[in-house]
JSON list of C-alpha atoms in Angstrom, two decimals:
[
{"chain": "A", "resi": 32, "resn": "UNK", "atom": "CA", "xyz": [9.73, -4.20, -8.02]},
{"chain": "A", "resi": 33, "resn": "UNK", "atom": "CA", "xyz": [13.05, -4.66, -6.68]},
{"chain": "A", "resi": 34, "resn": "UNK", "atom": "CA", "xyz": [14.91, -3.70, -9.80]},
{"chain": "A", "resi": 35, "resn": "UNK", "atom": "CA", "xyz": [12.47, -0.72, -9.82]},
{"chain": "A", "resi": 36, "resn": "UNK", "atom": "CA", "xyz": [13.17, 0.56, -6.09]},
{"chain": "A", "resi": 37, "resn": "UNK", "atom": "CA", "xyz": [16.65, 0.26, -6.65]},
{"chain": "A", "resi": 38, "resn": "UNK", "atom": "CA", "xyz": [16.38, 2.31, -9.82]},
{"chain": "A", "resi": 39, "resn": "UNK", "atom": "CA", "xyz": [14.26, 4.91, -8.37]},
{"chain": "A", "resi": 40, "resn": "UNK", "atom": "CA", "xyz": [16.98, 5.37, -5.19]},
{"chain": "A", "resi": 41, "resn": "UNK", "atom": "CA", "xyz": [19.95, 5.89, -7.90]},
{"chain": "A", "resi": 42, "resn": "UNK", "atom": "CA", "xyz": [17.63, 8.84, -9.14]},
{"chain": "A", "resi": 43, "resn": "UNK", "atom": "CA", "xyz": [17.48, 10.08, -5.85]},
{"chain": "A", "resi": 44, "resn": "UNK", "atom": "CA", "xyz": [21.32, 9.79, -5.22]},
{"chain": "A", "resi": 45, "resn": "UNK", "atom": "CA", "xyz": [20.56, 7.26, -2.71]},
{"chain": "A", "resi": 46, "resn": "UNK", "atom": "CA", "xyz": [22.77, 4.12, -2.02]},
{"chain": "A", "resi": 47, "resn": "UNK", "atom": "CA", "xyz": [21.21, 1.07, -1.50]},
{"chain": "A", "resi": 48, "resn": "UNK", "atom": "CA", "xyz": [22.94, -1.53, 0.69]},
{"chain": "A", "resi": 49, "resn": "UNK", "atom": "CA", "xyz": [22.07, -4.53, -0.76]},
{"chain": "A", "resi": 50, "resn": "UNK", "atom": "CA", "xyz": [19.41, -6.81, -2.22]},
{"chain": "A", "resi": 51, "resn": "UNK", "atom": "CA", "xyz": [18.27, -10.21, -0.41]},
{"chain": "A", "resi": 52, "resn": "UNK", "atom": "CA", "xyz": [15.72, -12.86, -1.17]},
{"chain": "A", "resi": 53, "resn": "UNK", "atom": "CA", "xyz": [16.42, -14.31, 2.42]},
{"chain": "A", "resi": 54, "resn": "UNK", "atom": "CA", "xyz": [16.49, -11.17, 4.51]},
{"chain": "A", "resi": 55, "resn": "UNK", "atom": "CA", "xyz": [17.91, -13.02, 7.81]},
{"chain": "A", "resi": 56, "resn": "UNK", "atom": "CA", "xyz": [20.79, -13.38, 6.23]},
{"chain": "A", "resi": 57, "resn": "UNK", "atom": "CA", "xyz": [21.02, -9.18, 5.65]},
{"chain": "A", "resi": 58, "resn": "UNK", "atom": "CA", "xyz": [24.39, -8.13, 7.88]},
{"chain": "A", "resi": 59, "resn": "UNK", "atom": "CA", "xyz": [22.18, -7.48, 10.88]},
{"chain": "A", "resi": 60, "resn": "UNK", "atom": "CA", "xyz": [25.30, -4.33, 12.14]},
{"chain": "A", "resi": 61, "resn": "UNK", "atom": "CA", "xyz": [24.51, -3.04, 8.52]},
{"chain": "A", "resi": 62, "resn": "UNK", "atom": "CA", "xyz": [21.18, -3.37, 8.55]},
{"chain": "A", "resi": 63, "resn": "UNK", "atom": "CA", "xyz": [20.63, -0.97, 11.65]},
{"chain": "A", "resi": 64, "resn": "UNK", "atom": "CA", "xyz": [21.24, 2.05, 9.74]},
{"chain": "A", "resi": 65, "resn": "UNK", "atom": "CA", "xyz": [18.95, 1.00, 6.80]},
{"chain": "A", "resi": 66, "resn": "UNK", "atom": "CA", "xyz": [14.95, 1.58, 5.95]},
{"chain": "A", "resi": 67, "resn": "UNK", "atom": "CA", "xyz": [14.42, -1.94, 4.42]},
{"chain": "A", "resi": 68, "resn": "UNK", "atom": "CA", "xyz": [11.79, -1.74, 1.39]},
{"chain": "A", "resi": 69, "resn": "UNK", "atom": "CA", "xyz": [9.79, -4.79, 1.52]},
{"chain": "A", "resi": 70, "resn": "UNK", "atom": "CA", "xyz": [7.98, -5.84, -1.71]},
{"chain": "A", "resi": 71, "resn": "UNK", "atom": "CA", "xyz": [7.63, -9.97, -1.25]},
{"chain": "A", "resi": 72, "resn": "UNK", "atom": "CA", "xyz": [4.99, -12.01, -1.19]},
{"chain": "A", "resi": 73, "resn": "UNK", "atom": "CA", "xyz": [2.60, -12.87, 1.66]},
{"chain": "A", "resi": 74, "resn": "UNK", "atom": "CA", "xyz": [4.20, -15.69, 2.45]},
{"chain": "A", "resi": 75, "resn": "UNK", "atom": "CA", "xyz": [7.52, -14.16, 2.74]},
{"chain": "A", "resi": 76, "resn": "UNK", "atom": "CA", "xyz": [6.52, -10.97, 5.01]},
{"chain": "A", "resi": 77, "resn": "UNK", "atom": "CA", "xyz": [4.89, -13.23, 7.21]},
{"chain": "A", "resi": 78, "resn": "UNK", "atom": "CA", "xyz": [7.88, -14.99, 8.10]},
{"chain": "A", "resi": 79, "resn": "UNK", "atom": "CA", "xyz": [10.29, -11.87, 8.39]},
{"chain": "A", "resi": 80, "resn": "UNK", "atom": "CA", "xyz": [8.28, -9.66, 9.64]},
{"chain": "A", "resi": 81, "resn": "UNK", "atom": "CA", "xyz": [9.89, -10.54, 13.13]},
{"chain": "A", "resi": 82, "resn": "UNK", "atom": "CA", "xyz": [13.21, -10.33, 11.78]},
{"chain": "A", "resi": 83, "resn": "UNK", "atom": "CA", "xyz": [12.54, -7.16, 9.86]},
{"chain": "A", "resi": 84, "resn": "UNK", "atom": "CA", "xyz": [11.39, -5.52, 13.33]},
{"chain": "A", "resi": 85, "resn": "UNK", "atom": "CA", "xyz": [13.96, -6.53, 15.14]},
{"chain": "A", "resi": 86, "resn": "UNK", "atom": "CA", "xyz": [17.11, -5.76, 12.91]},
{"chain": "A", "resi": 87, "resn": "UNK", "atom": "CA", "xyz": [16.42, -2.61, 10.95]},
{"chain": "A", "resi": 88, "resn": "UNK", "atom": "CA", "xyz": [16.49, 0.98, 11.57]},
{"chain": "A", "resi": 89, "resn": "UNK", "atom": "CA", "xyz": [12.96, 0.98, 9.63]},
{"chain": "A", "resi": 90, "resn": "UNK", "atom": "CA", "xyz": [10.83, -0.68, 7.63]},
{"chain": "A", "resi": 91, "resn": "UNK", "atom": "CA", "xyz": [8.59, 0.33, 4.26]},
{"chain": "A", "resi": 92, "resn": "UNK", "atom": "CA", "xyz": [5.87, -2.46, 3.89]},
{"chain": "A", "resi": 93, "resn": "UNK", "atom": "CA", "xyz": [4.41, -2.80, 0.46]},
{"chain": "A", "resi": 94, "resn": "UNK", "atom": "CA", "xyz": [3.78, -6.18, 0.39]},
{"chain": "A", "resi": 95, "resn": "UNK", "atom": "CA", "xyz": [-0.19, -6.66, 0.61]},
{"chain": "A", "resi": 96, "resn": "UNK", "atom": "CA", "xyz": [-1.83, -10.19, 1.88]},
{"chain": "A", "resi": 97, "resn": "UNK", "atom": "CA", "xyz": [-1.07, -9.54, 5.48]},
{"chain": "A", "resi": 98, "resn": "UNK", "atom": "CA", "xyz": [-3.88, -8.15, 6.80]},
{"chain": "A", "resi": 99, "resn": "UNK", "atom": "CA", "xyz": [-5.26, -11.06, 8.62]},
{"chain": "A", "resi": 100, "resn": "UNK", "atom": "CA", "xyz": [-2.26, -10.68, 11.06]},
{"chain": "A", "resi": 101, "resn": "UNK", "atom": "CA", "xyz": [-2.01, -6.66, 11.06]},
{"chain": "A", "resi": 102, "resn": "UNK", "atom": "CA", "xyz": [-2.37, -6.52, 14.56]},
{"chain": "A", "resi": 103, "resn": "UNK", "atom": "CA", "xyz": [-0.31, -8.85, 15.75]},
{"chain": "A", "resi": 104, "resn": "UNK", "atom": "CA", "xyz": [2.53, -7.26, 13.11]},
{"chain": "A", "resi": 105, "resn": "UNK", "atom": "CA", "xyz": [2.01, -3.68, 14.42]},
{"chain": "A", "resi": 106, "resn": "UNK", "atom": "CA", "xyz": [1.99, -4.68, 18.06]},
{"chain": "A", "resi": 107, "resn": "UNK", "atom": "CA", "xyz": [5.19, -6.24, 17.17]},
{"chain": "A", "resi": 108, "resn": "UNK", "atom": "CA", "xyz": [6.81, -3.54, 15.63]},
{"chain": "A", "resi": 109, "resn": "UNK", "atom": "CA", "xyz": [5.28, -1.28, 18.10]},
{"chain": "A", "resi": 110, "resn": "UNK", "atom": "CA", "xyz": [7.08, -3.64, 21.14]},
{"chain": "A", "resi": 111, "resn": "UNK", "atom": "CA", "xyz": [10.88, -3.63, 19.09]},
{"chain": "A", "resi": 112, "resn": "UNK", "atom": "CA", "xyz": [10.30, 0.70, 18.37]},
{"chain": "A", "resi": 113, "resn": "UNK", "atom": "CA", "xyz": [10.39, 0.17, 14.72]},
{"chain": "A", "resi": 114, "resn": "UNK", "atom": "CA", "xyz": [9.18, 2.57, 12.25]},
{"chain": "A", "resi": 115, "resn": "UNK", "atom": "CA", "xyz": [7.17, 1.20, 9.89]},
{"chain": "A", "resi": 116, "resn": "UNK", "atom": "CA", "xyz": [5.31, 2.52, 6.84]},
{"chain": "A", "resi": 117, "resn": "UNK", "atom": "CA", "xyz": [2.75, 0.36, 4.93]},
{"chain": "A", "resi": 118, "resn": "UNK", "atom": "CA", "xyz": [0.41, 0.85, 2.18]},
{"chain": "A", "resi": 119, "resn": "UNK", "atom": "CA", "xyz": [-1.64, -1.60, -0.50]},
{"chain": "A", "resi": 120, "resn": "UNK", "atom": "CA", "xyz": [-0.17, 0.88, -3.57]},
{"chain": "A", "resi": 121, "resn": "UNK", "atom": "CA", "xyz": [2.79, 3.45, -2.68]},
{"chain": "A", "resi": 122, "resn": "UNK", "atom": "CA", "xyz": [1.56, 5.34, -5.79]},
{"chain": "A", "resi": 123, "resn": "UNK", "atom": "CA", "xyz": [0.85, 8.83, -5.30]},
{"chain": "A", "resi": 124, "resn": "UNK", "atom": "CA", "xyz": [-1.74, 9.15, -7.38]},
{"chain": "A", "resi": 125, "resn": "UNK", "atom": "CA", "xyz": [-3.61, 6.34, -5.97]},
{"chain": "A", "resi": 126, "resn": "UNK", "atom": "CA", "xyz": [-3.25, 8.11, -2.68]},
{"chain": "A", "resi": 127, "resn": "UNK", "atom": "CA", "xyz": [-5.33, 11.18, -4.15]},
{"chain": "A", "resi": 128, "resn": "UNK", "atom": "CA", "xyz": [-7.83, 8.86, -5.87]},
{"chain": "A", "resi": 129, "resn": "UNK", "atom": "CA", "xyz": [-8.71, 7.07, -3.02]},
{"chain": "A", "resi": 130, "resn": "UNK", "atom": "CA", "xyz": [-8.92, 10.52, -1.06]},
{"chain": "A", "resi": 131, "resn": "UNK", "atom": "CA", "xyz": [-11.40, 11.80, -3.80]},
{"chain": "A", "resi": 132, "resn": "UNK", "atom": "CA", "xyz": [-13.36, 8.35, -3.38]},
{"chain": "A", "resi": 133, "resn": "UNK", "atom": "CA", "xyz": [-13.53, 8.88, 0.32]},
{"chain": "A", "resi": 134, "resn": "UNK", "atom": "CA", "xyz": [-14.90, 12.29, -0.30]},
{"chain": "A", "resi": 135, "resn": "UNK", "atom": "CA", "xyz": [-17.93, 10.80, -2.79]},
{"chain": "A", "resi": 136, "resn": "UNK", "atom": "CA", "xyz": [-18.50, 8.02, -1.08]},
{"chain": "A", "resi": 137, "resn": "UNK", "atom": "CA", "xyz": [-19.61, 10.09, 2.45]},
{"chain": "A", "resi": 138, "resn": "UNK", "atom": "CA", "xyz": [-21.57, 12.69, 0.32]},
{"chain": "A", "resi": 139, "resn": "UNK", "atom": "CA", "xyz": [-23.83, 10.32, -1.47]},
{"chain": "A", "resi": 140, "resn": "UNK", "atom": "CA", "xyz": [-24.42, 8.18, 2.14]},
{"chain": "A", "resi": 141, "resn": "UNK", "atom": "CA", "xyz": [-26.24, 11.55, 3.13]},
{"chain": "A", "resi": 142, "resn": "UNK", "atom": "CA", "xyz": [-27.69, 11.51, -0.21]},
{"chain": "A", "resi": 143, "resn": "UNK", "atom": "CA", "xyz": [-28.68, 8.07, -0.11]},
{"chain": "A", "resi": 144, "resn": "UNK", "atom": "CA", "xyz": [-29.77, 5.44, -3.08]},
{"chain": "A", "resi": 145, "resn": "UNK", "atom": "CA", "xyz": [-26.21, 4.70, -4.63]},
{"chain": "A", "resi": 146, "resn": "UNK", "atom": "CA", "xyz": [-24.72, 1.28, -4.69]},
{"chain": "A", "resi": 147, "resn": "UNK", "atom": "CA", "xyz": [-20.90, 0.98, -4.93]},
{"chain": "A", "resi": 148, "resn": "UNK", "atom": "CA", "xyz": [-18.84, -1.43, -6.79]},
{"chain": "A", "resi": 149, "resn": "UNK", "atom": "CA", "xyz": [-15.05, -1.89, -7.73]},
{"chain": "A", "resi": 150, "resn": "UNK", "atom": "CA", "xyz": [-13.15, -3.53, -10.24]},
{"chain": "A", "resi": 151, "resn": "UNK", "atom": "CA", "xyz": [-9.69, -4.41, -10.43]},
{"chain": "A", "resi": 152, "resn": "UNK", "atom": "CA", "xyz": [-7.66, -5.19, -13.13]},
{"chain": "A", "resi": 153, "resn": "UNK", "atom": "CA", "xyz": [-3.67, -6.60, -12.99]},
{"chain": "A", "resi": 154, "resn": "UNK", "atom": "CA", "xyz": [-1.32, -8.86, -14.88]},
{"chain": "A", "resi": 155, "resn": "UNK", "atom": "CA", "xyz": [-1.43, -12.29, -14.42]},
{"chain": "A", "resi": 156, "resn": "UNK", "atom": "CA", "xyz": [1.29, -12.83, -12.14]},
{"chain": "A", "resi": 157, "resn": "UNK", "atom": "CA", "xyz": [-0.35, -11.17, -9.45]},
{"chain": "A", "resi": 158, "resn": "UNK", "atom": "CA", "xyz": [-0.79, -13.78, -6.34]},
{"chain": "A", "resi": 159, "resn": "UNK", "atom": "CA", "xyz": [-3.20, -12.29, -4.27]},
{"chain": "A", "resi": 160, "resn": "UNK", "atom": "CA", "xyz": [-6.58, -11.06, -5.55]},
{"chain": "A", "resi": 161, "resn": "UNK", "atom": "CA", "xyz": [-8.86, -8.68, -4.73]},
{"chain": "A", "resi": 162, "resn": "UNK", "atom": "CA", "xyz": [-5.57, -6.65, -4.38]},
{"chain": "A", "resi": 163, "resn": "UNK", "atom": "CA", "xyz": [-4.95, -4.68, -1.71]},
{"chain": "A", "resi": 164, "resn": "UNK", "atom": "CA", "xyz": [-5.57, -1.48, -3.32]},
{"chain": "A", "resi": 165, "resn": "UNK", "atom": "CA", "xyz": [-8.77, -2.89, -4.00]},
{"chain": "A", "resi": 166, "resn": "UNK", "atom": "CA", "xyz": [-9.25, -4.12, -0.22]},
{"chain": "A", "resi": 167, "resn": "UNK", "atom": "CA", "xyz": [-8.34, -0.63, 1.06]},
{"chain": "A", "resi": 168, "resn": "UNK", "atom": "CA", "xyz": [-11.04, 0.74, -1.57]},
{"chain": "A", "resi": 169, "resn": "UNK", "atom": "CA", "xyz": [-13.72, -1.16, -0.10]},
{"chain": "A", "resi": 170, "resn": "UNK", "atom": "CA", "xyz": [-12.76, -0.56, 3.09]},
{"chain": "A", "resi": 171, "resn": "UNK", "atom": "CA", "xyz": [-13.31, 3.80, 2.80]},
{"chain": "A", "resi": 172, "resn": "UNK", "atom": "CA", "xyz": [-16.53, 2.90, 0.56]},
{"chain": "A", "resi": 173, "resn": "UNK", "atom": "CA", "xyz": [-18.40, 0.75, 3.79]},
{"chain": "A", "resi": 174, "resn": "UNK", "atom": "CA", "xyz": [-16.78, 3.15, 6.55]},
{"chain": "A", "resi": 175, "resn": "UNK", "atom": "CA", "xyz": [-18.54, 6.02, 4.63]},
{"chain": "A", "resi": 176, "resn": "UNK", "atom": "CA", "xyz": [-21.54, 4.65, 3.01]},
{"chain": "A", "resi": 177, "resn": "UNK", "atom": "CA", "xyz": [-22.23, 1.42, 5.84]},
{"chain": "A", "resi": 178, "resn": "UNK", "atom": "CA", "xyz": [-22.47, -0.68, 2.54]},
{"chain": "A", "resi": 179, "resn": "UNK", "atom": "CA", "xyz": [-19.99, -3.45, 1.76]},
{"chain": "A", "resi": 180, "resn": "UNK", "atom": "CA", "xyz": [-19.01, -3.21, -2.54]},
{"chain": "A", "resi": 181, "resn": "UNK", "atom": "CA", "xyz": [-19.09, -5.60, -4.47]},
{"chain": "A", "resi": 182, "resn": "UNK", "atom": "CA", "xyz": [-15.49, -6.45, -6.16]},
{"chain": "A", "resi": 183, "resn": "UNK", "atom": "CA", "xyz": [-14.44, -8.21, -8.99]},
{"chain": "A", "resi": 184, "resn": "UNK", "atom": "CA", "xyz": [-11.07, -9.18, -9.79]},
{"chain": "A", "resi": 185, "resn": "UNK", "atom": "CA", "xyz": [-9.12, -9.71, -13.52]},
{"chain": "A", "resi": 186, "resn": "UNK", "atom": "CA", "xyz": [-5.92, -11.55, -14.38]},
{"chain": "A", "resi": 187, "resn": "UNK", "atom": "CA", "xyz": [-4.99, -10.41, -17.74]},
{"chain": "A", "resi": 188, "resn": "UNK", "atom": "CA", "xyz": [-1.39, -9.94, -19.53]},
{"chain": "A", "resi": 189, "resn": "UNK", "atom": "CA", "xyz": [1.12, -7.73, -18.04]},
{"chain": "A", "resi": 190, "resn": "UNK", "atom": "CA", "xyz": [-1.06, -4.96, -16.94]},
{"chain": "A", "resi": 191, "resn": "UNK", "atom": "CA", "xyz": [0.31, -2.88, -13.74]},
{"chain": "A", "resi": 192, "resn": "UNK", "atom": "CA", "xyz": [-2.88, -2.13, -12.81]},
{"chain": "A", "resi": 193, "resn": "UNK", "atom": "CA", "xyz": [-6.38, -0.32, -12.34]},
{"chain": "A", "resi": 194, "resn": "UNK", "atom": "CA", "xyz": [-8.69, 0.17, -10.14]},
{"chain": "A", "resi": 195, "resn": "UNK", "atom": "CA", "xyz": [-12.42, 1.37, -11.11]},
{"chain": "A", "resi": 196, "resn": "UNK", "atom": "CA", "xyz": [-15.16, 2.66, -8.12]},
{"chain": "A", "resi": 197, "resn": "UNK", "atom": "CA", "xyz": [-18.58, 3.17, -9.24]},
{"chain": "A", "resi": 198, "resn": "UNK", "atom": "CA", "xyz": [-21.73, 4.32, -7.65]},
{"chain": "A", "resi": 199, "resn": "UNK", "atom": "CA", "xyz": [-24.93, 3.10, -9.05]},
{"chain": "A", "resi": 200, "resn": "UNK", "atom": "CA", "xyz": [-27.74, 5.26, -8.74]},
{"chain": "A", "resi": 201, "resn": "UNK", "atom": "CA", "xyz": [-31.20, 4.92, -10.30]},
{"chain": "A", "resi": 202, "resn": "UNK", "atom": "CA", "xyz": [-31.31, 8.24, -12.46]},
{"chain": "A", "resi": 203, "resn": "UNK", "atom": "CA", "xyz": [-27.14, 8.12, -12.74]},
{"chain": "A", "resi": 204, "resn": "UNK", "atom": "CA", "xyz": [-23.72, 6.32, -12.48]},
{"chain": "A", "resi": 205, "resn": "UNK", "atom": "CA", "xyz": [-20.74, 7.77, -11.10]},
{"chain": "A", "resi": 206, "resn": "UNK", "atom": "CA", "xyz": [-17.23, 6.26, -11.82]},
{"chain": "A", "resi": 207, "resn": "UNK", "atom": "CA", "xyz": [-13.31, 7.22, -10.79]},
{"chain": "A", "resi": 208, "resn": "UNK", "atom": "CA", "xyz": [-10.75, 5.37, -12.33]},
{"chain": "A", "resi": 209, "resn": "UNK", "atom": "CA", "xyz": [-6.93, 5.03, -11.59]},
{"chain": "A", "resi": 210, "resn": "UNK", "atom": "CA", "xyz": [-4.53, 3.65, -14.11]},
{"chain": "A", "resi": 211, "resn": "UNK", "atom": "CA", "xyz": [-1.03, 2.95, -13.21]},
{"chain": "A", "resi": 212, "resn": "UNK", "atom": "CA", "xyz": [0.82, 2.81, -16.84]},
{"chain": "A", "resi": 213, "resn": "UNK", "atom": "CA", "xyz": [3.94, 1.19, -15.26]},
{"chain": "A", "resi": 214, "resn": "UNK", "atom": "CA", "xyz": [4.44, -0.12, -11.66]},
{"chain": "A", "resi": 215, "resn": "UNK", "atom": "CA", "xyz": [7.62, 2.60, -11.17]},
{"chain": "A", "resi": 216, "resn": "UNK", "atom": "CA", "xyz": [5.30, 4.95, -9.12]},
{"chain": "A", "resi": 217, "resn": "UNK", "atom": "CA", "xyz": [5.24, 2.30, -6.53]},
{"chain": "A", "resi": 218, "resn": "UNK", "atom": "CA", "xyz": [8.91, 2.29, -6.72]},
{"chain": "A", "resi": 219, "resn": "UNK", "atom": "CA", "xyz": [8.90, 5.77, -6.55]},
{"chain": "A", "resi": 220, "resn": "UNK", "atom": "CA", "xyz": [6.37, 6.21, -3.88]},
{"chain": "A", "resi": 221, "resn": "UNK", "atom": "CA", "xyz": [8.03, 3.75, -1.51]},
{"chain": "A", "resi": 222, "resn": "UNK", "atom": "CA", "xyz": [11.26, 5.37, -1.78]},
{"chain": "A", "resi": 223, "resn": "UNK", "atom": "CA", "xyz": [9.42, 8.64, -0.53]},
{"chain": "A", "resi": 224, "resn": "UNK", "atom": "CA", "xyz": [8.07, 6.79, 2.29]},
{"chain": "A", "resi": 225, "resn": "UNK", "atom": "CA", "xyz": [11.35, 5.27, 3.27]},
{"chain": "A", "resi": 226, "resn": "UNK", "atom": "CA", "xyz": [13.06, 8.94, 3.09]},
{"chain": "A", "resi": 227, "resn": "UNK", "atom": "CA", "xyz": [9.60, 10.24, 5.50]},
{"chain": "A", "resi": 228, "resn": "UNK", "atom": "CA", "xyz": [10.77, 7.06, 8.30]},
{"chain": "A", "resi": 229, "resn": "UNK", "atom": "CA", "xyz": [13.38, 9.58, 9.09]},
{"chain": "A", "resi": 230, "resn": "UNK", "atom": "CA", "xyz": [12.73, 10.85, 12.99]},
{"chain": "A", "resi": 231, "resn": "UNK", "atom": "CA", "xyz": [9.15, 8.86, 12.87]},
{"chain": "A", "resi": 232, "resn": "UNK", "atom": "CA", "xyz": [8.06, 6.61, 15.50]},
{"chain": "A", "resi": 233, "resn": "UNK", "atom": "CA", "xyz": [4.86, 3.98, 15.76]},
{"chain": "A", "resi": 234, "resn": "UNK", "atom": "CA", "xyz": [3.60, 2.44, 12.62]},
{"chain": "A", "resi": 235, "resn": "UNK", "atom": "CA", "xyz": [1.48, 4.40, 9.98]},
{"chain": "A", "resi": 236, "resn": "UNK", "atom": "CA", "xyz": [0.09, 4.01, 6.86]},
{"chain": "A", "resi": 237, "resn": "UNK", "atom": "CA", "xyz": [1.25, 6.16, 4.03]},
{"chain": "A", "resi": 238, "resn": "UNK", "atom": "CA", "xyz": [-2.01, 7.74, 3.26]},
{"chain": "A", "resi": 239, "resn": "UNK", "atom": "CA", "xyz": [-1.88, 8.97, 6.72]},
{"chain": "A", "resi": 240, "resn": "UNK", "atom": "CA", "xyz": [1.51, 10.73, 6.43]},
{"chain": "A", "resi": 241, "resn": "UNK", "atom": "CA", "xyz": [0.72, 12.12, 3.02]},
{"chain": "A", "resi": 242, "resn": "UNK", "atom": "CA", "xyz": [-2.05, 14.14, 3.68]},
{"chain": "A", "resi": 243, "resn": "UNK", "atom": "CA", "xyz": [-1.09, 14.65, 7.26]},
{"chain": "A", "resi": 244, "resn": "UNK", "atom": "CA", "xyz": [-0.58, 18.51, 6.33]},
{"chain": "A", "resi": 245, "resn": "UNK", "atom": "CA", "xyz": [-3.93, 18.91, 4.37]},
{"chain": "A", "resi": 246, "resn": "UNK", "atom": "CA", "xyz": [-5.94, 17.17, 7.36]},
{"chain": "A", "resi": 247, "resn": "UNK", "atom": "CA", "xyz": [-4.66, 20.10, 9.86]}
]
């Protein structure tokens, strides 16, 4: 993913300042006039995460496997006046698919008699599982319907990922499905988040900001 953000910032005709595995060692004068792009592990945000507050001008979270500390992270970020962005999948498109799931998933609570399920599928070398994406799924599917889905996980080869939501009915089956062919739209998608940190304050996530205009 690093390779890829840096990749998708040269498109954009954007420098980037450097590239660390051990981010407390980042030039700390530098890094106040950078939007650090965080894709690590679990592990790895959990341990920066103070440093990353405290030394950079913002900070683009797409590292999933945090969430049993979010609160304590935003309240941190929240206490230094760091921006920060964060989001289970950066991809656009994933964005509008979970928007259209939100939208299904409240219409058929009225309705009544659907159970919902997801799938996820991503390469092997994937640590955490269910994914985030898939987390964050769930998560709009019981705040609509008030039923918790069922999720299944699958390691397999070098896929980027998908992500499957279904609705089992008794007369009928609905099912949305998002495919990423390559992980570059993360890339892509971050890079957009780390150009919309730009005059932002608190901490959001990038679902929020993207369809901030369309919610109005």
């Amino acid at each position: 993913m690093g390779h890829m953000v840096e990749a998708a910032l040269k498109e954009k005709g954007i420098t980037c300042a450097g590239a660390s595995e051990d981010i407390a060692s980042f030039d700390k004068e530098l890094a106040k006039e950078c939007v650090c792009i965080d894709f690590t592990c679990p592990d790895a945000f959990k341990a920066n995460y103070k440093v990353l507050a405290e030394n950079f001008k913002a900070v683009v979270v797409g590292t999933t496997g945090w969430n049993d500390i979010k609160d304590e992270v935003v309240a941190y970020f929240e206490k230094c006046g760091t921006p920060m962005i964060f989001s289970s999948n950066f991809s656009v498109g994933v964005n509008v698919f979970t928007a259209a799931v939100e939208v299904i998933a409240r219409s058929l609570a009225k309705a009544g008699g659907y159970a919902p399920y997801i799938v996820e599928k991503h390469h092997i070398h994937k640590l955490d599982a269910p994914s985030g994406t898939a987390k964050s799924l769930a998560g709009v599917v019981e705040e609509q319907m008030g039923l918790k889905p069922d999720v299944a996980s699958i390691r397999v080869a070098e896929l980027a990922g998908t992500h499957t939501v279904g609705f089992e009915g008794t007369c009928d089956r609905i099912t949305l499905e998002h495919e990423a062919f390559s992980r570059k739209g993360f890339a892509e998608g971050a890079v957009v988040a780390a150009l919309m940190t730009e005059g932002l304050t608190g901490v959001h996530e990038f679902k929020e900001l993207f369809f901030k205009e369309e919610k109005q």
